JSON list of C-alpha atoms in Angstrom, two decimals:
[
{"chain": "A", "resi": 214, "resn": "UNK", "atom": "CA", "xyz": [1.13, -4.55, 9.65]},
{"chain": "A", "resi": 215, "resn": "UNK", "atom": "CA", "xyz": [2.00, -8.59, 9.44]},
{"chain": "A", "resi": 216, "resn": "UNK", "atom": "CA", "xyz": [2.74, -8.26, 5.59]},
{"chain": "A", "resi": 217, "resn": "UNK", "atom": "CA", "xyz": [5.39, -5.48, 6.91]},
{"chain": "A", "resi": 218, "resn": "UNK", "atom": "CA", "xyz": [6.69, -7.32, 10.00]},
{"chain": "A", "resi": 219, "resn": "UNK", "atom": "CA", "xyz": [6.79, -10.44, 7.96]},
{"chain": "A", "resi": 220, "resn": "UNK", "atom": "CA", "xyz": [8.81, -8.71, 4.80]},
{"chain": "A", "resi": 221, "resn": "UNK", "atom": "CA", "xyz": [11.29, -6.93, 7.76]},
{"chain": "A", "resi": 222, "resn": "UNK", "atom": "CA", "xyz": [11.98, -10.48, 9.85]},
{"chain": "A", "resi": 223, "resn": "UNK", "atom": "CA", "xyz": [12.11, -12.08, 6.08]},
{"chain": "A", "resi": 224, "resn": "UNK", "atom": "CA", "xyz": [14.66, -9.46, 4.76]},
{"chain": "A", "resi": 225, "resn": "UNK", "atom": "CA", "xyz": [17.05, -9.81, 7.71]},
{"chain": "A", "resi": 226, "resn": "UNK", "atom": "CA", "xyz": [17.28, -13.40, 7.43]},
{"chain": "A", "resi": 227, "resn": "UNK", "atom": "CA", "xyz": [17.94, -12.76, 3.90]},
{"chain": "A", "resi": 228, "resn": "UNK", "atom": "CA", "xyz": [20.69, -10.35, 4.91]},
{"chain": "A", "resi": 229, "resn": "UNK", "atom": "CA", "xyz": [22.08, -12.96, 7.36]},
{"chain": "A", "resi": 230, "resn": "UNK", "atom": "CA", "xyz": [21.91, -15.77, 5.07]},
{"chain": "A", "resi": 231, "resn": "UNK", "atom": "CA", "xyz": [23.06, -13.32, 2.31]},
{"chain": "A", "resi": 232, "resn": "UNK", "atom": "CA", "xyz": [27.13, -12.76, 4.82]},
{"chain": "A", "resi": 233, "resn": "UNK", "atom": "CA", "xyz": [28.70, -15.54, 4.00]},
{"chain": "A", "resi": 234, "resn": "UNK", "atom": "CA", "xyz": [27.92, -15.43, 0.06]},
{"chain": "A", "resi": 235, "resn": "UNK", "atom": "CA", "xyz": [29.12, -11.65, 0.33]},
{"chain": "A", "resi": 236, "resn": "UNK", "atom": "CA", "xyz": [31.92, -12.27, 2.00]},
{"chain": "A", "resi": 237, "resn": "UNK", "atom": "CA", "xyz": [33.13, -15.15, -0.10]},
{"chain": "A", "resi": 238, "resn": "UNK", "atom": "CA", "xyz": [33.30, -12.05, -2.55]},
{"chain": "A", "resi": 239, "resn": "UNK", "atom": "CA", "xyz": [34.54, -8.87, -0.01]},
{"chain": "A", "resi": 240, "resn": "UNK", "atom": "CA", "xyz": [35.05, -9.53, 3.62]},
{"chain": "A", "resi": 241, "resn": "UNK", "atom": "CA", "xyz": [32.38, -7.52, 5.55]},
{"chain": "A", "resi": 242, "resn": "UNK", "atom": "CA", "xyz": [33.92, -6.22, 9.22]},
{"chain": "A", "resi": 243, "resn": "UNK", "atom": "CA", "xyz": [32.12, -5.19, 11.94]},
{"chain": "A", "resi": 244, "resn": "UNK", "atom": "CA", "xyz": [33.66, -2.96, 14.67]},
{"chain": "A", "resi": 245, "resn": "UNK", "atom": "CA", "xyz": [33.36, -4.53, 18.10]},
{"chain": "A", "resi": 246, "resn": "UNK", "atom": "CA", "xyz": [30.52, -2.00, 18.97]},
{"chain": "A", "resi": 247, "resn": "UNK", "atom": "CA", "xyz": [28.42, -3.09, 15.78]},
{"chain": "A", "resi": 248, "resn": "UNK", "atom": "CA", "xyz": [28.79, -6.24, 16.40]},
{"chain": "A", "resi": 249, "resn": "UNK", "atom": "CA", "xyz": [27.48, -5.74, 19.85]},
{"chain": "A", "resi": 250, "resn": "UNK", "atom": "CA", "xyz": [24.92, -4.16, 18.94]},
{"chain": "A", "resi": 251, "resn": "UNK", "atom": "CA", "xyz": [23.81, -6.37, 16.01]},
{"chain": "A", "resi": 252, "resn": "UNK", "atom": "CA", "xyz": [23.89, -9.12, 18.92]},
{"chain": "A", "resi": 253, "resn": "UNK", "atom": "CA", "xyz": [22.35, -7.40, 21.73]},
{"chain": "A", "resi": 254, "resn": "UNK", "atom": "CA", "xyz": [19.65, -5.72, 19.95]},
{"chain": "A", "resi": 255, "resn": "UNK", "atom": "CA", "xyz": [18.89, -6.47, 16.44]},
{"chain": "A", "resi": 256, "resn": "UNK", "atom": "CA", "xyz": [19.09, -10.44, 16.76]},
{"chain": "A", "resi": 257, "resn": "UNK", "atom": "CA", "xyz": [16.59, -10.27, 20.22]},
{"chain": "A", "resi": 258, "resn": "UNK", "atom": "CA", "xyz": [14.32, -8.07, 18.33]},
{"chain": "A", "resi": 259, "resn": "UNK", "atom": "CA", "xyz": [14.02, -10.17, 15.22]},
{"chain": "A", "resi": 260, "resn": "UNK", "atom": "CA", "xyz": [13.92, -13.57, 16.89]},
{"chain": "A", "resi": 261, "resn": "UNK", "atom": "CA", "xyz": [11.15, -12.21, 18.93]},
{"chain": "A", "resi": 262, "resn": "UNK", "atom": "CA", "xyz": [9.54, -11.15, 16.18]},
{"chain": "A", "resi": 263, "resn": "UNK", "atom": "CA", "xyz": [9.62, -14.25, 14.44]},
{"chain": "A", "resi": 264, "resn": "UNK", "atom": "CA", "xyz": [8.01, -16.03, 17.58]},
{"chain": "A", "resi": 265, "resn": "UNK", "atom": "CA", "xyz": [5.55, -13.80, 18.16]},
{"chain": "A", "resi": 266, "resn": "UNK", "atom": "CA", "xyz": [3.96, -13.98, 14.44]},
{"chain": "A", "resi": 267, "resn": "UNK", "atom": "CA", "xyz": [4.43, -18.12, 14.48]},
{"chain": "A", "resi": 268, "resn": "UNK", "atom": "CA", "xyz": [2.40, -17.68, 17.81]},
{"chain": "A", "resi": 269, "resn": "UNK", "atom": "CA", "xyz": [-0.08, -15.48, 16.30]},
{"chain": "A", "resi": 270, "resn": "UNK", "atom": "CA", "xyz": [-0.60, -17.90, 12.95]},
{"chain": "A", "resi": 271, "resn": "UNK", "atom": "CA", "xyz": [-1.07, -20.72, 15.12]},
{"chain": "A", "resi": 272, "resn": "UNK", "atom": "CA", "xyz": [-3.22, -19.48, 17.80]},
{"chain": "A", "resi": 273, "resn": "UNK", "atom": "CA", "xyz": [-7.02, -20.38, 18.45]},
{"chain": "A", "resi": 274, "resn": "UNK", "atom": "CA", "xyz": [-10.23, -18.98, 16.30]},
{"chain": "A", "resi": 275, "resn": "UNK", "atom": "CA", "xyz": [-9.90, -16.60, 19.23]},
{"chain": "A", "resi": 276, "resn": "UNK", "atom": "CA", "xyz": [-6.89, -15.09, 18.42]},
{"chain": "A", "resi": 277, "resn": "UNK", "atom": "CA", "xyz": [-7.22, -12.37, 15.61]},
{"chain": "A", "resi": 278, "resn": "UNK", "atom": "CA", "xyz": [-5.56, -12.75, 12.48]},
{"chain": "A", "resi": 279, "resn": "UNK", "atom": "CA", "xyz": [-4.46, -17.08, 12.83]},
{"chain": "A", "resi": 280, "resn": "UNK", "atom": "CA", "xyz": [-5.29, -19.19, 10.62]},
{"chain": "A", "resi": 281, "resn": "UNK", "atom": "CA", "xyz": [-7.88, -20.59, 12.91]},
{"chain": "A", "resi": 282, "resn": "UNK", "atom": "CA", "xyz": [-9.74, -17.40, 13.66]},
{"chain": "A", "resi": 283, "resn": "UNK", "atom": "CA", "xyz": [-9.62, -16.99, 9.77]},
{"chain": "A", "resi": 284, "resn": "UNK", "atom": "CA", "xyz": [-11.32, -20.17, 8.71]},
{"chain": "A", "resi": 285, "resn": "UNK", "atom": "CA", "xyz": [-13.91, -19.74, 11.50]},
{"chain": "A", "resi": 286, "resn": "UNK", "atom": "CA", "xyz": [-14.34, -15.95, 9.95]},
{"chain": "A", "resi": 287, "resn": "UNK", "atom": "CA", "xyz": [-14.65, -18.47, 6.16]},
{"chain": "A", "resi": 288, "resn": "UNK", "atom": "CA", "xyz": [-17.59, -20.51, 7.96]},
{"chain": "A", "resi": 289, "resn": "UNK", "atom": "CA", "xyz": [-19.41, -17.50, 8.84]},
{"chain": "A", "resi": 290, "resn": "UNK", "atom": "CA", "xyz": [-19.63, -15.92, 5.99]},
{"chain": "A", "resi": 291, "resn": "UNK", "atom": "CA", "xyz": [-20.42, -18.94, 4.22]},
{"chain": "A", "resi": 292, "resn": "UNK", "atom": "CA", "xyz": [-23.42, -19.72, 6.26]},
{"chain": "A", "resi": 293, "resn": "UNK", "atom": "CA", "xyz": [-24.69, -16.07, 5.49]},
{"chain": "A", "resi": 294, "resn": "UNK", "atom": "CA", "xyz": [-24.19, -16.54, 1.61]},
{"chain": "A", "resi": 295, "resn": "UNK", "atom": "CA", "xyz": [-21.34, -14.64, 1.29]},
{"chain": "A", "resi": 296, "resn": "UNK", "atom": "CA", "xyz": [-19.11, -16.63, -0.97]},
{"chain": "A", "resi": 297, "resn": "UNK", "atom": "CA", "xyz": [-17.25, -14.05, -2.28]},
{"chain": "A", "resi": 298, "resn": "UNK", "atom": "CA", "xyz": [-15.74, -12.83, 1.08]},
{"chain": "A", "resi": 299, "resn": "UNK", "atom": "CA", "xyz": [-15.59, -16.53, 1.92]},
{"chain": "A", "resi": 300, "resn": "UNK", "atom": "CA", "xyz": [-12.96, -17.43, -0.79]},
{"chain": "A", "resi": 301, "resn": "UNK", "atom": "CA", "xyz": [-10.88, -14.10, -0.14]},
{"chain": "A", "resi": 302, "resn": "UNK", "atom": "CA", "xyz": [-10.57, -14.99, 4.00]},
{"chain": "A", "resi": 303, "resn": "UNK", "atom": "CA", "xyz": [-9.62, -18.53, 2.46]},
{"chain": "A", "resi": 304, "resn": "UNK", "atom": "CA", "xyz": [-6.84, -17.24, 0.36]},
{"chain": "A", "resi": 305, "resn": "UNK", "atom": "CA", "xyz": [-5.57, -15.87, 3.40]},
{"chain": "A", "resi": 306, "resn": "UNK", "atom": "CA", "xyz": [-5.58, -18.33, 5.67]},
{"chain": "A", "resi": 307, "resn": "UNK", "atom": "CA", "xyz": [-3.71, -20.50, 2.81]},
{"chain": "A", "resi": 308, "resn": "UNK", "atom": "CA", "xyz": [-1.41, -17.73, 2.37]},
{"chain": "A", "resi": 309, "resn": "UNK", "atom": "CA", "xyz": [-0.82, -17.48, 6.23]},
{"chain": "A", "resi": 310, "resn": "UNK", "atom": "CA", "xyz": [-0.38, -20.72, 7.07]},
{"chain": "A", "resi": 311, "resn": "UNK", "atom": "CA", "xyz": [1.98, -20.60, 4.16]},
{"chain": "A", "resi": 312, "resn": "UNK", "atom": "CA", "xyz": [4.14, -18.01, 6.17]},
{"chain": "A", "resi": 313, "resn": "UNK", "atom": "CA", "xyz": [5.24, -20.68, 8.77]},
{"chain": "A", "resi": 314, "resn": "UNK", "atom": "CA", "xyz": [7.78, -22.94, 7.16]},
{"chain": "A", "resi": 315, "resn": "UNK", "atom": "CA", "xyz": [9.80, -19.01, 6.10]},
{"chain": "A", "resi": 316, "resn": "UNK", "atom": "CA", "xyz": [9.23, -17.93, 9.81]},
{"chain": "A", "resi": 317, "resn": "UNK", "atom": "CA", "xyz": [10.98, -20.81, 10.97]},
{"chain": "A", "resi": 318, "resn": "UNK", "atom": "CA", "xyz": [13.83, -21.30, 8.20]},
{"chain": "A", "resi": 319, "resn": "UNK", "atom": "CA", "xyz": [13.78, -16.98, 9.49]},
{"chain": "A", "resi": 320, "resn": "UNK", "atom": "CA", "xyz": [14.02, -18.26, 13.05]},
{"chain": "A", "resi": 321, "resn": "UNK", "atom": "CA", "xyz": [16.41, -21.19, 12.69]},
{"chain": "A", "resi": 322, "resn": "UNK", "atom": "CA", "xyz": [19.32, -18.91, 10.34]},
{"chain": "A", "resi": 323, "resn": "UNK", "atom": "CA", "xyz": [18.93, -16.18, 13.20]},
{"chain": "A", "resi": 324, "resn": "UNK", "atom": "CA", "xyz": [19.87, -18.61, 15.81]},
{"chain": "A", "resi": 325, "resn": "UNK", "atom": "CA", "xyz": [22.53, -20.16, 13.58]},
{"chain": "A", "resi": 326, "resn": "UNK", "atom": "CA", "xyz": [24.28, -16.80, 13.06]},
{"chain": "A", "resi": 327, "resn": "UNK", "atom": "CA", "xyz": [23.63, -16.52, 16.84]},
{"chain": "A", "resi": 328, "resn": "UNK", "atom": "CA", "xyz": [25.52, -18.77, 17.86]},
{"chain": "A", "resi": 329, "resn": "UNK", "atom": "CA", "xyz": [28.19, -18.60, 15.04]},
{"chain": "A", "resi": 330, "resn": "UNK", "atom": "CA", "xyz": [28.83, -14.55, 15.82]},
{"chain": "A", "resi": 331, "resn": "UNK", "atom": "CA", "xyz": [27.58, -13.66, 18.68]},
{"chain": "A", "resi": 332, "resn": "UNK", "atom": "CA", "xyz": [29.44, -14.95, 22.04]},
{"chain": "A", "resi": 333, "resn": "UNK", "atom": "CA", "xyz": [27.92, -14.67, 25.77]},
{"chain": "A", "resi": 334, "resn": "UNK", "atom": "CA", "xyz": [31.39, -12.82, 26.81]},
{"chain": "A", "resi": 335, "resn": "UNK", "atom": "CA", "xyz": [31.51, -10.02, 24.28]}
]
């Protein structure tokens, strides 16, 4: 489920990030009632998305699936012996703490085209 979430917040900032090469290219136009709805609900959705998985990587060894609860889940399996397991809940938590700097380039390009597109009187 956070390998999907991750890939859908990750491919709309590539779509927004994508507009301006495109329409360097094509102009892309959006009828007023797109781009209202790209505004009121699409952006909302994805920058809450965004902040609720940067929460989730960086919360406490009590929170499943952060970084922290993963290296505590690394300890305990190394104090059983089981080194195997061990070095694949590391990977993880490498690869997950990996995740942050794209959620928040994600984050920052949503809240860039924001504020660029999207005005508080439409």
């Amino acid at each position: 489920m956070l390998k999907h979430t991750i890939a859908v917040c990750l491919t709309a900032a590539g779509l927004v990030a994508l507009a301006p090469a495109a329409s360097a290219q094509a102009p892309i136009t959006l009828s007023p009632e797109e781009s209202q709805t790209l505004c009121a609900e699409w952006l909302p959705k994805l920058t809450q998305r965004t902040t609720k998985l940067t929460e989730r990587i960086n919360g406490g060894p009590e929170v499943r699936g952060s970084v922290a609860n993963l290296k505590a889940r690394v300890e305990g399996q190394r104090k059983k012996g089981h080194n195997d397991t061990a070095d694949r809940l590391q990977k993880r938590a490498d690869k997950r703490s990996g995740r942050l700097p794209e959620l928040a380039a994600a984050k920052q390009k949503l809240d860039a085209f924001a504020g660029a597109h999207c005005k508080a009187g439409k």
